Short mmCIF file of C-alpha atoms and ligand atoms in Angstrom, two decimals:
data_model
loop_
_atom_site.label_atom_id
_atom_site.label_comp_id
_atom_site.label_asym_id
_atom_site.label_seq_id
_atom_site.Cartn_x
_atom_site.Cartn_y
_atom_site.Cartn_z
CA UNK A 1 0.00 0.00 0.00
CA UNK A 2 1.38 3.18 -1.26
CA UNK A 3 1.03 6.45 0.80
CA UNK A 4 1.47 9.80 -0.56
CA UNK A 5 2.06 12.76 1.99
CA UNK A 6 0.94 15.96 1.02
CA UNK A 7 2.29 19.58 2.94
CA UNK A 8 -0.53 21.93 2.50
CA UNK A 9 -4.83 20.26 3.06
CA UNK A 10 -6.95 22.75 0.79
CA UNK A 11 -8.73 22.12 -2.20
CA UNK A 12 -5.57 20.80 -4.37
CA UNK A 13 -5.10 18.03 -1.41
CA UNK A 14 -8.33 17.01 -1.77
CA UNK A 15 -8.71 16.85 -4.88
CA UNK A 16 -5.39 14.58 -5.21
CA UNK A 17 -6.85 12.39 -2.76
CA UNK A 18 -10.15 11.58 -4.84
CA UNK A 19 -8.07 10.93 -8.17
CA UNK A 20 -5.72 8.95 -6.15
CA UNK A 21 -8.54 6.30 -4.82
CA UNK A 22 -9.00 4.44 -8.28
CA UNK A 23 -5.29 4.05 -8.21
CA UNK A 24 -5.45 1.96 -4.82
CA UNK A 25 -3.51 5.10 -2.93
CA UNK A 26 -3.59 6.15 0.41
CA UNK A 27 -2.88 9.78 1.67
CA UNK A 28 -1.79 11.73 4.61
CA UNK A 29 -2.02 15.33 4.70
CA UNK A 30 -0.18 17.70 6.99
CA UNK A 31 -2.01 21.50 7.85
CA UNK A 32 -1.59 24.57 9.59
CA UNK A 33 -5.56 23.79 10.38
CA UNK A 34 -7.20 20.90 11.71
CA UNK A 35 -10.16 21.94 9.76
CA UNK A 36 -8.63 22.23 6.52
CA UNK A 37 -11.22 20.42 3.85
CA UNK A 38 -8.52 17.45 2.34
CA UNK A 39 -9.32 16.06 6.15
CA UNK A 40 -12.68 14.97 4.93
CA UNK A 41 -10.72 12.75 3.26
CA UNK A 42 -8.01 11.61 4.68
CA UNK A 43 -5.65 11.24 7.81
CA UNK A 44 -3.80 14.46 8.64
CA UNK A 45 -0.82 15.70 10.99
CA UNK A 46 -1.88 19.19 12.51
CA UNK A 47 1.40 21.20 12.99
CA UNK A 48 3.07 24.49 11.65
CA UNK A 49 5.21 23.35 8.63
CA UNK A 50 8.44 24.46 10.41
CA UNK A 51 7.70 22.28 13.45
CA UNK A 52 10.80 19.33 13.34
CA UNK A 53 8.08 16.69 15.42
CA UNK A 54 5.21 17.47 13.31
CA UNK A 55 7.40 17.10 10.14
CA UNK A 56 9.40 13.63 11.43
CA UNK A 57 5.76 12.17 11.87
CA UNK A 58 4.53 13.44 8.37
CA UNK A 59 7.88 12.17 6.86
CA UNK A 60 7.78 8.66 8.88
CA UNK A 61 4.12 7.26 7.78
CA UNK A 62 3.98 8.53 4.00
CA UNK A 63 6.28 6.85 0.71
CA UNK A 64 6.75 10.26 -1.72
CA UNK A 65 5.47 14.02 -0.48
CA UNK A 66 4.36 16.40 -2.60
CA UNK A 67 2.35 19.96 -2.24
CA UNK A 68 -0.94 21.19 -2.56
CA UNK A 69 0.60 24.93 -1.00
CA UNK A 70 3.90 26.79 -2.61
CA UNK A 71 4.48 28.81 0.32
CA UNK A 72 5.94 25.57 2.46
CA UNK A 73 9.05 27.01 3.85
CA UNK A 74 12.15 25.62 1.36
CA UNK A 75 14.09 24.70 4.46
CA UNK A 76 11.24 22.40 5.72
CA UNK A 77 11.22 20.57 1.90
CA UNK A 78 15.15 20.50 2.29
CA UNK A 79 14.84 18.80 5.37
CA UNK A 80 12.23 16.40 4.07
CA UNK A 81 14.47 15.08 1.25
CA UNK A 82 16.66 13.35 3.65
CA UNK A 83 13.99 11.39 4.66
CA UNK A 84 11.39 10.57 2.04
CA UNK A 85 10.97 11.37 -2.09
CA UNK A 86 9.84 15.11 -2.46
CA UNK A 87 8.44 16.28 -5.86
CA UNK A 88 8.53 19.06 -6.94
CA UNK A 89 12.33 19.32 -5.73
CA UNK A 90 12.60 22.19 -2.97
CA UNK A 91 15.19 24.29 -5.26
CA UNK A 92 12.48 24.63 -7.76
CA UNK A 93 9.83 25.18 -4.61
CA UNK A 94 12.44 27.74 -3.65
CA UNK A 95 12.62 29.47 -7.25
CA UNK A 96 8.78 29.81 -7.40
CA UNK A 97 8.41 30.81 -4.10
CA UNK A 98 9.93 33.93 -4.74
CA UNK A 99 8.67 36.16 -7.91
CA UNK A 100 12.28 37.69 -8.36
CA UNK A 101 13.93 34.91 -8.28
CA UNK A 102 10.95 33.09 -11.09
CA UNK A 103 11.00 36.09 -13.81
CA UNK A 104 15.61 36.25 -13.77
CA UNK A 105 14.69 32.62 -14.58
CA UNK A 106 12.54 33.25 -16.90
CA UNK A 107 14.67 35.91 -18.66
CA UNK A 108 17.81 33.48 -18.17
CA UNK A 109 15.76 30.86 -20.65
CA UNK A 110 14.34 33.42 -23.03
CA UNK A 111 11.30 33.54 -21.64
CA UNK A 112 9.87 37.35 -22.15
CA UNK A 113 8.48 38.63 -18.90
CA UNK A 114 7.12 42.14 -18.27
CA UNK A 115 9.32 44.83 -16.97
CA UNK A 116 10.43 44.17 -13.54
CA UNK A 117 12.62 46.00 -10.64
CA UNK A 118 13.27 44.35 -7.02
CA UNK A 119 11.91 47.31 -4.46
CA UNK A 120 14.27 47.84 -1.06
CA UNK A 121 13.52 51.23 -0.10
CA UNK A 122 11.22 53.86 -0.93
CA UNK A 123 14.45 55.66 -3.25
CA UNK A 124 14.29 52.59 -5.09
CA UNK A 125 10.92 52.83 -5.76
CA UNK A 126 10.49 56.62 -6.71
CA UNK A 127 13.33 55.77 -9.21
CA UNK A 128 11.83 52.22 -10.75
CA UNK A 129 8.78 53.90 -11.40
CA UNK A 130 10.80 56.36 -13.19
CA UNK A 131 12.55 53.61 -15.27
CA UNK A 132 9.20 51.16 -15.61
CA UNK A 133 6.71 54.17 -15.89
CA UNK A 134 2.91 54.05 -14.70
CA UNK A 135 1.00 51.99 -14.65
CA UNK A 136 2.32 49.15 -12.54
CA UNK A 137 2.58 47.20 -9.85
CA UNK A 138 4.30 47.22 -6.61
CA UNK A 139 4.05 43.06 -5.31
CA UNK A 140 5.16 41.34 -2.75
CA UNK A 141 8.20 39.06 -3.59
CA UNK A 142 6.99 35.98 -1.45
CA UNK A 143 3.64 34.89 0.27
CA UNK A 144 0.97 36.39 -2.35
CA UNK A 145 -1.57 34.73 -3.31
CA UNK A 146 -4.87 35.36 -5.09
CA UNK A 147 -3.90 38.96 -6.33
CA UNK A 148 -2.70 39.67 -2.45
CA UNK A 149 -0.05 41.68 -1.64
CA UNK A 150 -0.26 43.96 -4.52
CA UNK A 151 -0.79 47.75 -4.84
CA UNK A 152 -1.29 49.17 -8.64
CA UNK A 153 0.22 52.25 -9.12
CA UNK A 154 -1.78 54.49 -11.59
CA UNK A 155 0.53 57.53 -11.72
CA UNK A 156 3.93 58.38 -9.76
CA UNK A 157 1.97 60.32 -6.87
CA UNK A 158 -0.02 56.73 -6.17
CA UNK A 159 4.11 56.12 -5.06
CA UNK A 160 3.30 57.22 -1.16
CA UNK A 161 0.39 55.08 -0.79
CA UNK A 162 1.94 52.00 -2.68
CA UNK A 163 4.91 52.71 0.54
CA UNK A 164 2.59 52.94 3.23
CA UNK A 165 0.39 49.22 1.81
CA UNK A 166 3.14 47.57 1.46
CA UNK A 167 6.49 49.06 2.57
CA UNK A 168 6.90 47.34 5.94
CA UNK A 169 6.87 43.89 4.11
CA UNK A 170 10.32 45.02 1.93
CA UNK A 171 12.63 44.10 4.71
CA UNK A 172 10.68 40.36 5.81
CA UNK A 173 9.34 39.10 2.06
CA UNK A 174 11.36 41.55 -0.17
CA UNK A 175 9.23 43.77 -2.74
CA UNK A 176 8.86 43.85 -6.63
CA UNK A 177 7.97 46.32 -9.12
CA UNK A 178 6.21 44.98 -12.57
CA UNK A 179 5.27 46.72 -15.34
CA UNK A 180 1.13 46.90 -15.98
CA UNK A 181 0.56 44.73 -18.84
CA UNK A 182 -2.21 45.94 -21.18
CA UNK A 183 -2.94 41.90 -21.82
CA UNK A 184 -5.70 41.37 -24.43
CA UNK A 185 -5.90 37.66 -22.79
CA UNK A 186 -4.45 35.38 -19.91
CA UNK A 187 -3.24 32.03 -20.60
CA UNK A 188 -2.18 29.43 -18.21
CA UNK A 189 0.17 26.53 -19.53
CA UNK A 190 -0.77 23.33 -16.92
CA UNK A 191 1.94 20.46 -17.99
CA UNK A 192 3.21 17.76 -15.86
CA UNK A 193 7.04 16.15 -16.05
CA UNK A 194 7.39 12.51 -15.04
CA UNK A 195 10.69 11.07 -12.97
CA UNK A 196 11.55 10.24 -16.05
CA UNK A 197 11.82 13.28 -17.65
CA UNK A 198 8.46 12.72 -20.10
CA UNK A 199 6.92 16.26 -20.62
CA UNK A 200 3.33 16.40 -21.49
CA UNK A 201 0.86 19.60 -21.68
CA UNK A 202 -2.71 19.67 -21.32
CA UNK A 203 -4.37 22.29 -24.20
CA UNK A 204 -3.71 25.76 -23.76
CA UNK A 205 -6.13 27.33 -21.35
CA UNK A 206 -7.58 31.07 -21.32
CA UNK A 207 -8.15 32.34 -18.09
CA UNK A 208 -10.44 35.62 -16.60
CA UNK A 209 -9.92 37.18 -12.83
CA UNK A 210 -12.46 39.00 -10.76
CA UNK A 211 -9.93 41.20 -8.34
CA UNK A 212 -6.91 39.33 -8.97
CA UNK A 213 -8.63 36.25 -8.45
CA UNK A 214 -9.61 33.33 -10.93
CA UNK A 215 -13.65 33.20 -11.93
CA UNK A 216 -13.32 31.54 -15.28
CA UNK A 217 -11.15 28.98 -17.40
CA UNK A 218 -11.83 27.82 -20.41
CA UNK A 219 -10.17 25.35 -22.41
CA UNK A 220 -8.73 25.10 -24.91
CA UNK A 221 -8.00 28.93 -25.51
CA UNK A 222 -9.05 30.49 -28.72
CA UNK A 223 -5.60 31.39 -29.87
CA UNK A 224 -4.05 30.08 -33.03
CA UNK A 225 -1.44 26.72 -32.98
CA UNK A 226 1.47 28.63 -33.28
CA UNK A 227 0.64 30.48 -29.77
CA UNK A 228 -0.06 27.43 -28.22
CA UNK A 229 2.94 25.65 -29.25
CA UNK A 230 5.32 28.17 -28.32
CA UNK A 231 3.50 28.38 -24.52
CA UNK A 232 4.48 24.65 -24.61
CA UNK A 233 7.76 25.23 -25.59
CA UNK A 234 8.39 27.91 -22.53
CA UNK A 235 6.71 25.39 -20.24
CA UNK A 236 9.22 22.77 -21.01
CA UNK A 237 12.36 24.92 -20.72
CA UNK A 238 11.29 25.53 -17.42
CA UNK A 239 10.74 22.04 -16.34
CA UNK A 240 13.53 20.89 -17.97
CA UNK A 241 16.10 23.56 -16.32
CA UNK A 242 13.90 23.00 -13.12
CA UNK A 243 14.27 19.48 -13.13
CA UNK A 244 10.61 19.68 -12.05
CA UNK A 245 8.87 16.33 -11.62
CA UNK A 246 4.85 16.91 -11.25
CA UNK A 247 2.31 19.31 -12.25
CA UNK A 248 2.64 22.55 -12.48
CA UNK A 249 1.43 25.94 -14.14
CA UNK A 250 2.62 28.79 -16.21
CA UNK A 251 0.72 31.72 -15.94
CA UNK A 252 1.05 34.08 -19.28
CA UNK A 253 0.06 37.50 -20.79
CA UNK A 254 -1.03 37.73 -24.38
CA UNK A 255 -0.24 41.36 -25.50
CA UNK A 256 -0.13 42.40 -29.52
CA UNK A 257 -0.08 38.27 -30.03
CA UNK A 258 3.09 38.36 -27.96
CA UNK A 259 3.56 36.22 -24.25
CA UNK A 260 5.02 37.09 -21.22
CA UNK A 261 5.24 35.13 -18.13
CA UNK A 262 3.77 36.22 -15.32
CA UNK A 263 4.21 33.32 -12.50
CA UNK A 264 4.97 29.52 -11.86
CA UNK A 265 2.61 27.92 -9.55
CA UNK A 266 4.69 24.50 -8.22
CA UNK A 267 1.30 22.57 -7.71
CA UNK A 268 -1.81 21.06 -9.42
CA UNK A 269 -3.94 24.52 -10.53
CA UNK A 270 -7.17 26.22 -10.37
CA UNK A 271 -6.90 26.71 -14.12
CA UNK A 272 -6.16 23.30 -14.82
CA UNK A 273 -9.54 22.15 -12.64
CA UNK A 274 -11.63 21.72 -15.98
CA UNK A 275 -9.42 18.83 -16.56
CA UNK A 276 -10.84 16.14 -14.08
CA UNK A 277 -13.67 15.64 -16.55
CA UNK A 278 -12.63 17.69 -19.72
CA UNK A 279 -9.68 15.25 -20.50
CA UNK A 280 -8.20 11.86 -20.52
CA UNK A 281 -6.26 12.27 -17.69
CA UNK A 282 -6.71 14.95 -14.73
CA UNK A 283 -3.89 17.28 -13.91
CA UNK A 284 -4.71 15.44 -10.24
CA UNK A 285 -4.22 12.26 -11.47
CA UNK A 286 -1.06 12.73 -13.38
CA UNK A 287 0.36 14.68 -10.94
CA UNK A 288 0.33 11.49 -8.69
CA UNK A 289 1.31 9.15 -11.74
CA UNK A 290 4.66 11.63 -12.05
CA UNK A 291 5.75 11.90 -8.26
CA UNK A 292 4.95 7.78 -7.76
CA UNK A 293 7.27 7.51 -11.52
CA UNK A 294 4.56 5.68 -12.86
CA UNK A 295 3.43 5.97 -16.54
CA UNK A 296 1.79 9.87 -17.44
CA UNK A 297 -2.00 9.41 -18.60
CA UNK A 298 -2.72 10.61 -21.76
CA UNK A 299 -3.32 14.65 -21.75
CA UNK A 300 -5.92 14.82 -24.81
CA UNK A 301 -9.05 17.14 -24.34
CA UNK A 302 -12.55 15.75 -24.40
CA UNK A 303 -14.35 18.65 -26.06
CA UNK A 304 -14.39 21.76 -24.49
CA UNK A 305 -14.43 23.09 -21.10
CA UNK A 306 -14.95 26.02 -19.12
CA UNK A 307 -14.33 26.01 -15.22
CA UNK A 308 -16.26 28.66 -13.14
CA UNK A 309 -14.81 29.59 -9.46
CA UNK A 310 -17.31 29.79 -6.83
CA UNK A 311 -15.80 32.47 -4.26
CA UNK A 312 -17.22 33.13 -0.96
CA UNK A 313 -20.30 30.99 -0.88
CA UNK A 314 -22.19 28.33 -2.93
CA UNK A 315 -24.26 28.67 -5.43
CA UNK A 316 -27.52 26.59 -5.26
CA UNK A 317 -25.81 23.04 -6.69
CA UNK A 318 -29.81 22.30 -7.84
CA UNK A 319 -29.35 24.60 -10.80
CA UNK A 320 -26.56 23.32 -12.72
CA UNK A 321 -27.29 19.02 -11.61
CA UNK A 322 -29.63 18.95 -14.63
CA UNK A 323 -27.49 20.50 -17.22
CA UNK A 324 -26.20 17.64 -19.53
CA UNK A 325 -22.39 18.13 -19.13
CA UNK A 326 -22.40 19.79 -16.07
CA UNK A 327 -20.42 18.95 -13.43
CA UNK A 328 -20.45 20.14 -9.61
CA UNK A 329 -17.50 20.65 -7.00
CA UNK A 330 -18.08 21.13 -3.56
CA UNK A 331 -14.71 21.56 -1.60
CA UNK A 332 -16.66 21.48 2.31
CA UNK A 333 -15.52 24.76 2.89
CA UNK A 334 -17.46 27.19 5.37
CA UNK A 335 -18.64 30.07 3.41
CA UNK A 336 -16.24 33.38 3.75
CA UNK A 337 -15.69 36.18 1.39
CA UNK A 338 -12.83 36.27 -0.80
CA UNK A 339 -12.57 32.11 -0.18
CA UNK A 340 -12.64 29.94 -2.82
CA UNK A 341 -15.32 27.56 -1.77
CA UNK A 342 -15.54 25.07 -4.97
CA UNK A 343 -16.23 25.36 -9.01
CA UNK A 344 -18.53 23.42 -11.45
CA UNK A 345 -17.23 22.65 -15.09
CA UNK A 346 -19.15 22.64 -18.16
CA UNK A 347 -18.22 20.04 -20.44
CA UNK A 348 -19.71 20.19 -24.63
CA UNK A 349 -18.65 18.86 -27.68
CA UNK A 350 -18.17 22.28 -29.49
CA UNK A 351 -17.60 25.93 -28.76
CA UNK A 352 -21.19 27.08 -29.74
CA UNK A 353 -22.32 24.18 -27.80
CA UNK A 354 -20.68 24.95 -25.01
CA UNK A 355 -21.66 28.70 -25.61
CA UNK A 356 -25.12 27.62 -25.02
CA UNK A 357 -24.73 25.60 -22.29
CA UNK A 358 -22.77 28.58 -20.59
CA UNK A 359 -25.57 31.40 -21.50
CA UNK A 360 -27.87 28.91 -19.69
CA UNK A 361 -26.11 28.06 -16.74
CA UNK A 362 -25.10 31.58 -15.82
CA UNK A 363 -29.04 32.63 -16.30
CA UNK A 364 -30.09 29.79 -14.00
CA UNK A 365 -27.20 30.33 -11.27
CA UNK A 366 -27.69 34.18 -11.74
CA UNK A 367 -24.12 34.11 -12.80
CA UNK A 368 -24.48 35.85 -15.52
CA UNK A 369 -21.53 38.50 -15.65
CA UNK A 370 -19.36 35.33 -14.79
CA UNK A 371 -20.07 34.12 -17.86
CA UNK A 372 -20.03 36.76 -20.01
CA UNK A 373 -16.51 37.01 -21.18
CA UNK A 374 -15.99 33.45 -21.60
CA UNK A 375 -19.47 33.07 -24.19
CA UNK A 376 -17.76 36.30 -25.84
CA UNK A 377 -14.75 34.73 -26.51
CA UNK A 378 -16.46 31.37 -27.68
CA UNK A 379 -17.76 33.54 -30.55
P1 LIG B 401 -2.39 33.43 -7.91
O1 LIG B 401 -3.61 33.19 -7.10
O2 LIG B 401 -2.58 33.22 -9.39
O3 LIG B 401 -1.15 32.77 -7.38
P2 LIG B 401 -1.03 35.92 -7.24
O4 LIG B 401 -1.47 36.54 -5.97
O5 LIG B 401 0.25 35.16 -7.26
O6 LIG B 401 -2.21 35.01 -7.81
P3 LIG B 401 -0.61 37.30 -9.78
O7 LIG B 401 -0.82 36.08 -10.59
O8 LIG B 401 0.72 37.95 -9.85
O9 LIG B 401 -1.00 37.10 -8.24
O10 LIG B 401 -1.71 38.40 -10.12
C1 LIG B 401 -3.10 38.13 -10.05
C2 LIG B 401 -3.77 38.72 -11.27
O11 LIG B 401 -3.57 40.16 -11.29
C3 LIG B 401 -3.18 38.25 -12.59
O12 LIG B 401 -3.71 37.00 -12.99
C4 LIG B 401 -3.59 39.41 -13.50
O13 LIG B 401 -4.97 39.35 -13.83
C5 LIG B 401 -3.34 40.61 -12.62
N1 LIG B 401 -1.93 41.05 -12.78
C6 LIG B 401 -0.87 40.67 -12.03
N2 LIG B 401 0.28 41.22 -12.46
C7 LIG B 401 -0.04 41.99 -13.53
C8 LIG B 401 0.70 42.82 -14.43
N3 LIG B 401 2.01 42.99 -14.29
N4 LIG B 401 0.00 43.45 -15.40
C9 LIG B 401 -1.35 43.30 -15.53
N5 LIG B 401 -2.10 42.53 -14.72
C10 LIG B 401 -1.47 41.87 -13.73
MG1 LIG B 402 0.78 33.23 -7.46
MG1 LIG B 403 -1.25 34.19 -10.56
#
């Protein structure tokens, strides 16, 4: 029997857990919380991911760990790898982890990012927003999440205020400045290495946030081949220079036709969700198949897909059961605003089909503006 530890219990962990059961797997999942929703499914160690005890239990009951949370500090994954597997390794943990760090990488492999400056004063600030010019964005380097952490800066006067949000943080998680991007799309790249080094991608996907947060996916994106192939191509330099063994996401910017990266998530996705029943093989389940070095599943789409967030509360799950294609996720989260609380995918066979099938379930879930953009870009 085969268990697979996983640092972090959200969503992502329970989500793993449920595609591991067909695959005979058991789980163990170590939290901050003892409420956290992947203990509905299975066993977990309650402990701060720094405590030694907490982590020499985890460690001593599970055969591989893996992630469902980037911000695990690197020194705790270090520390893991002298006693169990750990995928994704903790230097590319460690590069993710830290936004500066990702985009030089990025540049290093000729990966076009947007304009970026690391922030240590408020000097150093006046004078990047000199060099980068307005707008943009003043981030922190480590810890964000969901679109927090960030202040935009619409002109140089917003400079102050950007200093007083966020200021305090440059000497404990360091600060970046980026460059707005005037994107006319997001993209997310989800692919998935194996042990032994096989790189697959799932299709393309197109993303839309709400406040810096994700409310739809659809899949694949409507951009030509050539756009999609080259996202590919970025995705496996990374993973390749990475040495990155799992699933993991590459956030993009389309602007004038051209990409730039914008983040690496080290984990299964919220943009690659539409995948448990839009392709052959969930970004859950292959993430598994690559950290256990068994054989990848095959990545092919079946149809098309969109994935729409639910953030704060439910919507009534009544509403979308009887669409054909339709396909509901609860994660067993209280309801709180700003939380992500579980998504429903809508599966068709073609892009007016699934058009259709979006106009209807947005008028019965009163979701409307939700799915507005994505039925636009369908057209
Ligand atoms: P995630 O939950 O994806 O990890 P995060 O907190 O790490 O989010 P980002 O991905 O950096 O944050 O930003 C969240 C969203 O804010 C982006 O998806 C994008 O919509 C917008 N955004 C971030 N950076 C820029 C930028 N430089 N130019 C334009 N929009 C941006
Ligand atoms: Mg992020
Ligand atoms: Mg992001």
């Amino acid at each position: 029997m085969t268990t697979v530890g996983i640092l972090g219990g959200g969503q992502l962990a329970r989500m793993m857990a449920l595609a591991g059961a067909p695959l005979g797997l058991r789980f163990l999942v170590m939290d901050t919380a003892a409420d956290a929703c992947a203990g509905q499914f299975a066993p977990m160690v309650v402990g701060d991911y720094t405590d030694q005890e907490a982590l020499a239990e985890f460690a001593s009951k599970v055969d591989v760990a893996t992630f469902d949370f980037e911000n695990v500090p690197s020194e705790s994954a270090q520390w893991l790898t002298d006693h169990v597997p750990v995928f994704p390794n903790p230097r590319a943990l460690a590069t993710a982890q830290d936004r500066l760090a990702e985009k030089t990488l990025f540049r290093q492999l000729g990966i076009p990012v947007p304009e970026f400056a690391a922030i240590d004063s408020r000097n150093q600030l006046d004078a990047a927003i000199a060099t980068i010019g307005t707008p943009c964005i003043l981030k922190t380097r480590r810890l964000g999440y969901d679109g927090k952490g960030q202040f935009r800066i619409r002109t140089a006067a917003d400079a102050a205020a950007a200093w007083d949000a966020l200021g305090a943080q440059a000497g404990k998680v360091g600060l970046i400045l980026e460059g707005f991007v005037h994107f006319e799309r997001e993209l997310s790249v989800v692919a998935v290495r194996g042990r032994d080094g096989e790189f697959r991608t799932w299709p393309l996907t197109e993303n839309w946030h709400v406040d810096g947060v994700l409310s739809a996916s659809l899949a694949p994106a409507t951009v030509d081949a050539a756009l999609a192939e080259l996202a590919a191509s970025h995705a496996r330099k990374l993973a390749e220079a990475l040495d990155y063994v799992g699933v993991f996401a590459l956030e993009l910017f389309c602007r004038n036709g051209e990409l730039l990266a914008n983040e690496l998530a080290p984990r299964v996705h919220n943009s690659g969700h539409w995948t448990i029943e839009g392709s052959e093989t969930s970004q859950f389940q292959n993430h598994l198949r690559a950290v256990l070095g068994l054989p990848l599943g095959d990545t092919r789409m079946v149809g098309h897909a969109c994935m729409l967030n639910w953030i704060g509360q439910m919507p009534d799950a009544l509403a979308l059961l009887g669409e054909p294609g339709g396909h509901w996720h609860d994660y067993g989260k209280l309801p709180r605003e700003g939380r992500k609380v579980g998504h429903a995918t809508v599966r068709a066979d073609s892009p007016a089909a699934l058009a259709t099938a979006l106009g209807r379930v947005g008028e019965r879930l009163g979701r409307q503006s939700q799915v507005a953009p994505v039925v636009a870009a369908l057209d």
